[in-house]
mmCIF file of C-alpha atoms in Angstrom:
data_model
loop_
_atom_site.group_PDB
_atom_site.id
_atom_site.type_symbol
_atom_site.label_atom_id
_atom_site.label_comp_id
_atom_site.label_asym_id
_atom_site.label_seq_id
_atom_site.Cartn_x
_atom_site.Cartn_y
_atom_site.Cartn_z
ATOM 1 C CA MET E 1 -20.476 73.090 5.366
ATOM 2 C CA ASP E 2 -23.542 71.270 6.663
ATOM 3 C CA ALA E 3 -23.427 68.901 9.594
ATOM 4 C CA LEU E 4 -23.576 65.203 8.961
ATOM 5 C CA SER E 5 -26.605 64.538 6.763
ATOM 6 C CA PRO E 6 -28.953 61.642 7.448
ATOM 7 C CA ALA E 7 -29.077 58.892 4.852
ATOM 8 C CA PRO E 8 -32.239 58.568 2.760
ATOM 9 C CA ALA E 9 -34.131 55.297 2.655
ATOM 10 C CA ALA E 10 -32.723 52.509 0.500
ATOM 11 C CA ASP E 11 -34.313 49.278 -0.725
ATOM 12 C CA TRP E 12 -32.704 46.139 0.697
ATOM 13 C CA ILE E 13 -32.544 43.599 -2.142
ATOM 14 C CA ASP E 14 -31.817 39.970 -1.362
ATOM 15 C CA ASN E 15 -33.454 38.089 -4.245
ATOM 16 C CA ALA E 16 -33.428 38.091 -8.045
ATOM 17 C CA ALA E 17 -37.068 39.111 -8.462
ATOM 18 C CA ALA E 18 -36.615 42.274 -6.395
ATOM 19 C CA LEU E 19 -33.406 43.188 -8.210
ATOM 20 C CA GLY E 20 -34.989 42.626 -11.614
ATOM 21 C CA ALA E 21 -37.890 44.877 -10.673
ATOM 22 C CA TRP E 22 -35.549 47.618 -9.387
ATOM 23 C CA LEU E 23 -33.407 47.514 -12.515
ATOM 24 C CA GLY E 24 -36.393 47.369 -14.853
ATOM 25 C CA ASP E 25 -36.897 51.145 -14.965
ATOM 26 C CA ILE E 26 -33.306 51.955 -15.952
ATOM 27 C CA PRO E 27 -33.188 52.722 -19.698
ATOM 28 C CA ALA E 28 -30.239 52.417 -22.057
ATOM 29 C CA GLY E 29 -28.147 55.577 -21.948
ATOM 30 C CA ALA E 30 -28.851 56.179 -18.264
ATOM 31 C CA ALA E 31 -26.217 56.997 -15.639
ATOM 32 C CA VAL E 32 -26.380 54.971 -12.417
ATOM 33 C CA GLY E 33 -24.475 55.586 -9.188
ATOM 34 C CA MET E 34 -22.606 52.479 -8.050
ATOM 35 C CA ASP E 35 -20.359 51.505 -5.151
ATOM 36 C CA THR E 36 -19.341 48.346 -3.321
ATOM 37 C CA GLU E 37 -18.344 47.197 0.099
ATOM 38 C CA PHE E 38 -15.922 44.287 0.163
ATOM 39 C CA MET E 39 -13.573 42.487 2.492
ATOM 40 C CA ARG E 40 -9.991 41.337 1.899
ATOM 41 C CA ARG E 41 -9.279 38.423 4.149
ATOM 42 C CA ASP E 42 -7.409 35.230 3.321
ATOM 43 C CA THR E 43 -8.330 35.202 -0.362
ATOM 44 C CA PHE E 44 -6.929 36.232 -3.731
ATOM 45 C CA TYR E 45 -10.127 37.966 -4.748
ATOM 46 C CA PRO E 46 -11.793 40.639 -2.629
ATOM 47 C CA GLN E 47 -15.041 39.272 -1.234
ATOM 48 C CA LEU E 48 -17.965 41.357 -2.423
ATOM 49 C CA ALA E 49 -20.237 42.006 0.551
ATOM 50 C CA LEU E 50 -22.614 44.698 -0.713
ATOM 51 C CA LEU E 51 -23.497 46.555 -3.911
ATOM 52 C CA GLN E 52 -25.006 50.030 -3.673
ATOM 53 C CA LEU E 53 -27.001 51.541 -6.549
ATOM 54 C CA SER E 54 -28.649 54.916 -7.098
ATOM 55 C CA TYR E 55 -30.893 56.024 -9.956
ATOM 56 C CA GLY E 56 -33.785 58.428 -10.364
ATOM 57 C CA GLY E 57 -33.890 59.348 -6.691
ATOM 58 C CA ARG E 58 -34.073 55.687 -5.666
ATOM 59 C CA HIS E 59 -31.335 53.841 -3.781
ATOM 60 C CA ALA E 60 -30.738 50.118 -3.396
ATOM 61 C CA LEU E 61 -28.481 47.948 -1.272
ATOM 62 C CA VAL E 62 -28.008 44.612 -3.021
ATOM 63 C CA ASP E 63 -26.934 41.628 -0.916
ATOM 64 C CA PRO E 64 -24.681 39.445 -3.120
ATOM 65 C CA LEU E 65 -24.338 36.922 -0.292
ATOM 66 C CA ALA E 66 -28.031 36.043 -0.528
ATOM 67 C CA PHE E 67 -28.337 35.205 -4.245
ATOM 68 C CA ASP E 68 -26.521 35.184 -7.585
ATOM 69 C CA ALA E 69 -27.019 38.651 -9.039
ATOM 70 C CA GLY E 70 -24.523 38.245 -11.871
ATOM 71 C CA THR E 71 -26.819 37.691 -14.856
ATOM 72 C CA LEU E 72 -29.140 40.567 -13.977
ATOM 73 C CA LEU E 73 -26.291 42.987 -13.301
ATOM 74 C CA ASP E 74 -24.364 42.019 -16.422
ATOM 75 C CA ASP E 75 -27.489 42.427 -18.543
ATOM 76 C CA ALA E 76 -28.212 45.830 -16.983
ATOM 77 C CA PHE E 77 -24.721 47.355 -16.771
ATOM 78 C CA GLY E 78 -22.348 45.217 -18.813
ATOM 79 C CA LYS E 79 -24.212 44.631 -22.051
ATOM 80 C CA ARG E 80 -26.206 47.853 -22.372
ATOM 81 C CA PRO E 81 -24.890 51.411 -22.899
ATOM 82 C CA VAL E 82 -25.411 52.442 -19.279
ATOM 83 C CA THR E 83 -22.871 54.643 -17.510
ATOM 84 C CA SER E 84 -21.754 53.472 -14.068
ATOM 85 C CA ILE E 85 -20.727 56.419 -11.890
ATOM 86 C CA MET E 86 -18.112 55.232 -9.395
ATOM 87 C CA HIS E 87 -15.405 56.803 -7.260
ATOM 88 C CA SER E 88 -11.855 55.414 -7.374
ATOM 89 C CA ALA E 89 -13.213 52.336 -9.091
ATOM 90 C CA SER E 90 -10.210 50.019 -9.500
ATOM 91 C CA GLU E 91 -10.815 47.889 -6.389
ATOM 92 C CA ASP E 92 -14.590 47.983 -6.849
ATOM 93 C CA LEU E 93 -14.160 46.621 -10.377
ATOM 94 C CA GLU E 94 -12.031 43.813 -8.985
ATOM 95 C CA ALA E 95 -14.669 42.988 -6.382
ATOM 96 C CA LEU E 96 -17.409 43.071 -9.039
ATOM 97 C CA ALA E 97 -15.505 40.865 -11.483
ATOM 98 C CA PRO E 98 -17.423 37.659 -10.606
ATOM 99 C CA LEU E 99 -20.688 39.466 -11.427
ATOM 100 C CA LEU E 100 -19.460 41.816 -14.182
ATOM 101 C CA PRO E 101 -16.592 39.893 -15.811
ATOM 102 C CA ARG E 102 -16.135 42.523 -18.537
ATOM 103 C CA GLY E 103 -16.845 45.385 -16.162
ATOM 104 C CA PRO E 104 -19.540 48.005 -16.717
ATOM 105 C CA HIS E 105 -20.230 49.108 -20.279
ATOM 106 C CA THR E 106 -19.174 52.686 -19.578
ATOM 107 C CA LEU E 107 -17.328 53.923 -16.507
ATOM 108 C CA PHE E 108 -17.363 57.451 -15.107
ATOM 109 C CA ASP E 109 -14.759 57.484 -12.339
ATOM 110 C CA THR E 110 -15.331 60.632 -10.293
ATOM 111 C CA GLN E 111 -11.828 60.597 -8.792
ATOM 112 C CA ILE E 112 -10.225 60.608 -12.246
ATOM 113 C CA ALA E 113 -12.735 63.206 -13.443
ATOM 114 C CA ALA E 114 -11.930 65.471 -10.495
ATOM 115 C CA ALA E 115 -8.228 65.385 -11.399
ATOM 116 C CA TYR E 116 -8.954 66.368 -15.000
ATOM 117 C CA ALA E 117 -11.373 69.029 -13.755
ATOM 118 C CA GLY E 118 -8.598 70.790 -11.862
ATOM 119 C CA MET E 119 -9.636 69.689 -8.371
ATOM 120 C CA GLY E 120 -6.465 67.752 -7.548
ATOM 121 C CA ALA E 121 -5.206 64.199 -7.900
ATOM 122 C CA GLY E 122 -6.371 61.361 -5.654
ATOM 123 C CA LEU E 123 -9.276 63.306 -4.153
ATOM 124 C CA SER E 124 -11.216 61.221 -1.636
ATOM 125 C CA TYR E 125 -14.961 60.773 -1.999
ATOM 126 C CA ARG E 126 -15.519 62.581 1.279
ATOM 127 C CA ALA E 127 -13.479 65.570 0.052
ATOM 128 C CA LEU E 128 -15.290 65.558 -3.283
ATOM 129 C CA VAL E 129 -18.702 65.544 -1.604
ATOM 130 C CA ALA E 130 -17.601 68.410 0.638
ATOM 131 C CA GLU E 131 -16.334 70.389 -2.359
ATOM 132 C CA VAL E 132 -19.291 69.861 -4.689
ATOM 133 C CA ILE E 133 -22.238 69.192 -2.370
ATOM 134 C CA GLY E 134 -21.196 70.898 0.862
ATOM 135 C CA ASP E 135 -21.987 67.828 2.994
ATOM 136 C CA ASP E 136 -19.698 66.127 5.491
ATOM 137 C CA LEU E 137 -19.840 62.348 5.219
ATOM 138 C CA ASP E 138 -19.471 60.133 8.262
ATOM 139 C CA LYS E 139 -16.721 57.591 7.493
ATOM 140 C CA GLY E 140 -16.973 55.771 10.815
ATOM 141 C CA GLU E 141 -17.891 52.430 9.220
ATOM 142 C CA THR E 142 -14.962 52.327 6.805
ATOM 143 C CA ARG E 143 -13.337 49.328 8.486
ATOM 144 C CA SER E 144 -16.399 47.532 9.783
ATOM 145 C CA ASP E 145 -17.315 43.909 9.016
ATOM 146 C CA TRP E 146 -19.402 43.999 5.845
ATOM 147 C CA MET E 147 -19.791 40.214 5.691
ATOM 148 C CA GLN E 148 -21.914 40.115 8.845
ATOM 149 C CA ARG E 149 -25.672 39.804 8.632
ATOM 150 C CA PRO E 150 -27.733 41.637 9.513
ATOM 151 C CA LEU E 151 -25.867 44.863 8.859
ATOM 152 C CA THR E 152 -26.285 47.559 11.487
ATOM 153 C CA GLN E 153 -28.314 50.699 10.876
ATOM 154 C CA SER E 154 -25.068 52.648 10.905
ATOM 155 C CA GLN E 155 -23.634 50.433 8.170
ATOM 156 C CA LEU E 156 -26.778 50.731 6.069
ATOM 157 C CA ALA E 157 -26.705 54.522 6.338
ATOM 158 C CA TYR E 158 -22.994 54.692 5.544
ATOM 159 C CA ALA E 159 -23.398 52.467 2.481
ATOM 160 C CA THR E 160 -26.354 54.449 1.168
ATOM 161 C CA LEU E 161 -24.593 57.794 1.517
ATOM 162 C CA ASP E 162 -21.757 56.485 -0.642
ATOM 163 C CA VAL E 163 -24.050 56.647 -3.691
ATOM 164 C CA VAL E 164 -26.569 59.361 -2.807
ATOM 165 C CA HIS E 165 -24.470 62.248 -4.140
ATOM 166 C CA LEU E 166 -22.941 60.591 -7.199
ATOM 167 C CA HIS E 167 -25.461 62.014 -9.689
ATOM 168 C CA ARG E 168 -24.948 65.629 -8.645
ATOM 169 C CA ILE E 169 -21.198 65.144 -8.613
ATOM 170 C CA HIS E 170 -21.371 63.544 -12.067
ATOM 171 C CA ALA E 171 -23.308 66.495 -13.485
ATOM 172 C CA GLU E 172 -20.891 69.027 -12.003
ATOM 173 C CA LEU E 173 -17.814 67.167 -13.214
ATOM 174 C CA VAL E 174 -19.198 66.772 -16.739
ATOM 175 C CA THR E 175 -19.649 70.542 -16.874
ATOM 176 C CA ARG E 176 -16.131 71.198 -15.617
ATOM 177 C CA LEU E 177 -14.552 68.637 -17.933
ATOM 178 C CA ASN E 178 -16.286 70.080 -20.964
ATOM 179 C CA SER E 179 -15.397 73.647 -20.036
ATOM 180 C CA ARG E 180 -11.721 72.641 -19.798
ATOM 181 C CA GLY E 181 -11.805 70.550 -22.963
ATOM 182 C CA ARG E 182 -10.648 67.461 -21.091
ATOM 183 C CA TYR E 183 -13.598 65.094 -21.490
ATOM 184 C CA THR E 184 -12.068 62.915 -24.225
ATOM 185 C CA TRP E 185 -8.819 62.532 -22.245
ATOM 186 C CA PHE E 186 -10.820 61.546 -19.185
ATOM 187 C CA GLU E 187 -12.818 58.986 -21.180
ATOM 188 C CA GLU E 188 -9.570 57.476 -22.441
ATOM 189 C CA ASP E 189 -8.362 56.882 -18.883
ATOM 190 C CA CYS E 190 -11.675 55.310 -17.855
ATOM 191 C CA ARG E 191 -11.530 52.939 -20.825
ATOM 192 C CA ARG E 192 -7.960 52.046 -19.917
ATOM 193 C CA LEU E 193 -9.002 51.336 -16.318
ATOM 194 C CA LEU E 194 -11.795 49.037 -17.530
ATOM 195 C CA ALA E 195 -9.439 47.206 -19.881
ATOM 196 C CA ARG E 196 -6.891 46.715 -17.112
ATOM 197 C CA ALA E 197 -9.553 45.368 -14.753
ATOM 198 C CA ALA E 198 -10.870 42.936 -17.372
ATOM 199 C CA HIS E 199 -7.404 41.564 -18.132
ATOM 200 C CA ALA E 200 -6.689 38.595 -15.884
ATOM 201 C CA GLY E 201 -3.158 38.822 -14.603
ATOM 202 C CA ASP E 202 0.050 40.537 -15.620
ATOM 203 C CA ASP E 203 1.776 38.907 -18.588
ATOM 204 C CA GLN E 204 5.154 40.373 -17.569
ATOM 205 C CA PRO E 205 5.184 40.162 -13.740
ATOM 206 C CA GLN E 206 8.976 39.926 -13.591
ATOM 207 C CA ARG E 207 9.277 43.590 -14.617
ATOM 208 C CA GLY E 208 8.274 44.617 -11.111
ATOM 209 C CA VAL E 209 11.139 42.666 -9.512
ATOM 210 C CA ARG E 210 14.081 45.028 -9.853
ATOM 211 C CA GLY E 211 16.304 42.782 -7.789
ATOM 212 C CA ALA E 212 16.604 40.563 -10.877
ATOM 213 C CA ALA E 213 17.388 43.366 -13.333
ATOM 214 C CA GLU E 214 21.006 42.258 -13.776
ATOM 215 C CA TRP E 215 20.186 38.600 -14.251
ATOM 216 C CA PRO E 216 20.793 36.907 -17.618
ATOM 217 C CA ARG E 217 17.803 36.930 -19.941
ATOM 218 C CA GLU E 218 17.268 33.177 -19.566
ATOM 219 C CA ARG E 219 16.979 33.508 -15.806
ATOM 220 C CA GLN E 220 14.596 36.462 -16.146
ATOM 221 C CA ALA E 221 12.472 34.289 -18.443
ATOM 222 C CA LEU E 222 12.405 31.546 -15.813
ATOM 223 C CA LEU E 223 11.376 34.085 -13.165
ATOM 224 C CA ARG E 224 8.562 35.220 -15.459
ATOM 225 C CA ARG E 225 7.420 31.618 -15.849
ATOM 226 C CA ILE E 226 7.333 31.069 -12.084
ATOM 227 C CA LEU E 227 5.549 34.341 -11.307
ATOM 228 C CA ARG E 228 2.919 33.691 -13.971
ATOM 229 C CA TRP E 229 2.371 30.229 -12.483
ATOM 230 C CA ARG E 230 2.031 31.845 -9.063
ATOM 231 C CA ASP E 231 -0.631 34.231 -10.359
ATOM 232 C CA THR E 232 -2.641 31.525 -12.120
ATOM 233 C CA THR E 233 -2.442 29.153 -9.168
ATOM 234 C CA ALA E 234 -3.296 31.809 -6.588
ATOM 235 C CA ARG E 235 -6.404 32.686 -8.600
ATOM 236 C CA LYS E 236 -7.385 29.029 -8.869
ATOM 237 C CA LEU E 237 -6.899 28.452 -5.137
ATOM 238 C CA ASP E 238 -8.305 31.888 -4.251
ATOM 239 C CA ARG E 239 -5.407 32.578 -1.932
ATOM 240 C CA PRO E 240 -3.107 35.625 -1.687
ATOM 241 C CA ARG E 241 -0.033 35.388 -3.942
ATOM 242 C CA PRO E 242 2.505 35.673 -1.071
ATOM 243 C CA TRP E 243 0.842 32.713 0.658
ATOM 244 C CA LEU E 244 1.798 30.600 -2.331
ATOM 245 C CA LEU E 245 5.194 32.068 -3.140
ATOM 246 C CA ASP E 246 6.557 35.307 -1.753
ATOM 247 C CA GLU E 247 8.956 37.391 -3.803
ATOM 248 C CA ALA E 248 12.041 36.564 -1.729
ATOM 249 C CA LEU E 249 11.494 32.826 -2.142
ATOM 250 C CA ALA E 250 10.777 33.185 -5.871
ATOM 251 C CA LEU E 251 14.076 35.005 -6.366
ATOM 252 C CA SER E 252 15.932 32.465 -4.262
ATOM 253 C CA LEU E 253 14.507 29.457 -6.102
ATOM 254 C CA VAL E 254 15.188 30.843 -9.570
ATOM 255 C CA ASN E 255 18.674 32.063 -8.690
ATOM 256 C CA ASN E 256 19.601 28.824 -6.892
ATOM 257 C CA LEU E 257 17.482 25.957 -8.200
ATOM 258 C CA PRO E 258 16.423 23.365 -5.625
ATOM 259 C CA HIS E 259 18.472 20.205 -6.215
ATOM 260 C CA SER E 260 15.610 17.906 -5.198
ATOM 261 C CA GLN E 261 11.942 17.903 -4.334
ATOM 262 C CA ALA E 262 12.916 17.556 -0.672
ATOM 263 C CA ASP E 263 15.105 20.659 -0.959
ATOM 264 C CA LEU E 264 12.174 22.642 -2.368
ATOM 265 C CA ASP E 265 9.889 21.303 0.359
ATOM 266 C CA THR E 266 12.329 22.502 3.011
ATOM 267 C CA ARG E 267 12.862 25.925 1.468
ATOM 268 C CA GLY E 268 9.121 26.408 0.934
ATOM 269 C CA ARG E 269 8.138 25.930 4.557
ATOM 270 C CA GLY E 270 6.089 28.814 5.830
ATOM 271 C CA GLN E 271 4.285 29.392 2.514
ATOM 272 C CA ARG E 272 0.754 28.742 3.720
ATOM 273 C CA ALA E 273 -0.761 27.862 0.337
ATOM 274 C CA LEU E 274 2.249 25.966 -1.082
ATOM 275 C CA ARG E 275 0.948 22.442 -0.528
ATOM 276 C CA SER E 276 2.355 19.173 -1.827
ATOM 277 C CA ALA E 277 0.634 19.356 -5.217
ATOM 278 C CA GLN E 278 1.793 22.921 -5.786
ATOM 279 C CA ARG E 279 5.348 22.127 -4.686
ATOM 280 C CA GLN E 280 5.512 19.330 -7.239
ATOM 281 C CA GLU E 281 4.236 21.629 -10.006
ATOM 282 C CA LEU E 282 6.713 24.303 -9.010
ATOM 283 C CA PHE E 283 9.668 21.899 -8.933
ATOM 284 C CA ALA E 284 8.848 20.677 -12.452
ATOM 285 C CA LEU E 285 8.533 24.227 -13.764
ATOM 286 C CA LEU E 286 11.831 25.284 -12.210
ATOM 287 C CA HIS E 287 13.686 22.437 -13.922
ATOM 288 C CA GLN E 288 11.989 22.638 -17.309
ATOM 289 C CA PRO E 289 14.518 24.109 -19.795
ATOM 290 C CA VAL E 290 13.923 27.723 -20.841
ATOM 291 C CA THR E 291 13.235 27.917 -24.581
ATOM 292 C CA PRO E 292 14.405 30.641 -26.973
ATOM 293 C CA ALA E 293 10.737 31.530 -27.504
ATOM 294 C CA GLU E 294 10.314 32.168 -23.778
ATOM 295 C CA VAL E 295 13.374 34.409 -23.735
ATOM 296 C CA ALA E 296 12.076 36.369 -26.738
ATOM 297 C CA ALA E 297 8.674 36.801 -25.065
ATOM 298 C CA THR E 298 10.196 38.074 -21.802
ATOM 299 C CA LEU E 299 10.575 41.832 -21.575
ATOM 300 C CA PRO E 300 13.785 42.831 -19.784
ATOM 301 C CA ILE E 301 13.462 43.953 -16.175
ATOM 302 C CA PRO E 302 14.212 47.681 -15.870
ATOM 303 C CA GLY E 303 16.929 48.356 -13.341
ATOM 304 C CA HIS E 304 17.505 51.374 -11.156
ATOM 305 C CA PRO E 305 18.618 54.294 -13.356
ATOM 306 C CA SER E 306 22.128 55.587 -12.797
ATOM 307 C CA GLY E 307 24.632 57.832 -14.508
ATOM 308 C CA GLU E 308 23.365 59.289 -17.785
ATOM 309 C CA ALA E 309 20.021 57.560 -17.395
ATOM 310 C CA LYS E 310 19.434 59.277 -14.059
ATOM 311 C CA LYS E 311 20.360 62.667 -15.563
ATOM 312 C CA ALA E 312 17.945 62.032 -18.449
ATOM 313 C CA ILE E 313 15.096 61.251 -16.067
ATOM 314 C CA THR E 314 15.757 64.433 -14.115
ATOM 315 C CA ALA E 315 15.701 66.455 -17.331
ATOM 316 C CA MET E 316 12.520 64.736 -18.509
ATOM 317 C CA LYS E 317 10.814 65.379 -15.195
ATOM 318 C CA LEU E 318 11.454 69.109 -15.591
ATOM 319 C CA VAL E 319 9.821 68.986 -19.017
ATOM 320 C CA VAL E 320 6.864 67.021 -17.647
ATOM 321 C CA ASP E 321 6.479 69.591 -14.848
ATOM 322 C CA ALA E 322 6.369 72.373 -17.444
ATOM 323 C CA ILE E 323 3.812 70.519 -19.565
ATOM 324 C CA SER E 324 1.674 69.862 -16.486
ATOM 325 C CA LEU E 325 1.616 73.587 -15.723
ATOM 326 C CA GLU E 326 0.679 74.364 -19.329
ATOM 327 C CA LEU E 327 -2.178 71.856 -19.213
ATOM 328 C CA ASP E 328 -3.177 72.765 -15.637
ATOM 329 C CA LEU E 329 -3.142 69.083 -14.695
ATOM 330 C CA PRO E 330 -1.427 67.233 -11.829
ATOM 331 C CA GLN E 331 2.061 66.070 -12.762
ATOM 332 C CA GLY E 332 1.296 62.503 -11.707
ATOM 333 C CA LEU E 333 -1.727 62.442 -13.986
ATOM 334 C CA VAL E 334 0.297 63.581 -16.976
ATOM 335 C CA CYS E 335 3.215 61.194 -16.430
ATOM 336 C CA ALA E 336 4.030 58.920 -13.509
ATOM 337 C CA ARG E 337 7.693 58.771 -12.513
ATOM 338 C CA ARG E 338 7.794 55.000 -13.088
ATOM 339 C CA ASN E 339 6.924 55.609 -16.751
ATOM 340 C CA LEU E 340 9.936 57.864 -17.151
ATOM 341 C CA ASP E 341 12.149 55.241 -15.505
ATOM 342 C CA GLU E 342 10.825 52.567 -17.846
ATOM 343 C CA TYR E 343 11.255 54.758 -20.936
ATOM 344 C CA VAL E 344 14.836 55.718 -20.176
ATOM 345 C CA VAL E 345 15.947 52.230 -19.167
ATOM 346 C CA SER E 346 14.229 50.352 -22.001
ATOM 347 C CA GLY E 347 14.235 52.988 -24.746
ATOM 348 C CA GLN E 348 10.702 51.866 -25.652
ATOM 349 C CA TRP E 349 7.672 54.122 -25.277
ATOM 350 C CA PRO E 350 5.718 52.842 -22.224
ATOM 351 C CA ASP E 351 2.176 51.529 -22.540
ATOM 352 C CA GLY E 352 1.275 53.766 -19.601
ATOM 353 C CA LEU E 353 1.942 56.824 -21.774
ATOM 354 C CA ALA E 354 -0.191 55.800 -24.737
ATOM 355 C CA GLY E 355 -2.971 57.916 -26.223
ATOM 356 C CA TRP E 356 -3.098 61.635 -25.479
ATOM 357 C CA ARG E 357 -0.014 61.426 -23.254
ATOM 358 C CA ARG E 358 2.098 60.282 -26.162
ATOM 359 C CA ASP E 359 0.735 63.127 -28.279
ATOM 360 C CA VAL E 360 1.770 65.802 -25.785
ATOM 361 C CA LEU E 361 4.948 64.231 -24.354
ATOM 362 C CA GLU E 362 6.906 62.270 -26.910
ATOM 363 C CA ALA E 363 8.205 65.076 -29.109
ATOM 364 C CA ARG E 364 9.461 66.997 -26.066
ATOM 365 C CA ILE E 365 11.045 64.252 -23.983
ATOM 366 C CA SER E 366 12.300 61.755 -26.576
ATOM 367 C CA PRO E 367 15.284 64.006 -27.518
ATOM 368 C CA LEU E 368 16.433 63.679 -23.890
ATOM 369 C CA LEU E 369 17.023 59.919 -24.101
ATOM 370 C CA PRO E 370 20.661 59.152 -23.231
#
């Protein structure tokens, strides 16, 4: 492996005219390397601090703090059939959401591609570069302050190197995916990732709160109502969800309704974003009767499997392990354990196992349902 490679020159772009000129040479059907640097501080949304682009041997560092790049980027990458090559893109897509609300037109996630190509699940970008390119990337700026201006030379080099190798990696992974016959499966996962990123909020947030699995359906519906309010309000205020209402307090309030506004005010102390206006909204929502329609729309919370359910999951996992070996794919890529839990507890085929996963799994694991 080579020693640390120097970063090539990159254009610093801090105005719309320069960005428009840089993007002007990118035709429809092109593949463009893309990465972001962002900060998570005291906000709901990650704060986009830098956008890195690479195409045709040119590299650009776009400063989103200096100007509104949204229209140009959406026109270039959202509305046209351009492929955005990204690594482990889920958080980058979240950071880019204000500029690319529907996400890029086509996503090529190199981490997902590497898993389908037989290189292992969850491969880091540094490991992927070492494997495909033979370079060792310096990751010393991983936790630096990307909101500062000006950025240091070390930060500029680090950011540029995060996109320099994406085109060669893309070409190699396309070859490997095609040789293994896994390209269409990979594309399906990238489309699913884009759809998930474009969908604002979880419509069934209560399903992640297993502590309420044994509650009556009406109370689960009320918990869903409160958690959906929390999500919507946290987005509107741009504050972290737990600052508004942490899970322990949500469970406590739904399980033991506050008898007065003053009671809620007392119990909500310490929630940094739960101000007077939000406490009043929350109190009203907690005491609004749950309707039959709300109960019908609330999916039951899956509990912890036990007894026959636990035996069924163990048996299913053995089948999934065998299928993973047959397909030469990581077990977690074929079927996450949480999907088996959900299937056995609910008896309904999970959304997370749609598409090709249903084709290869359902006939072999559905007979194992308890």
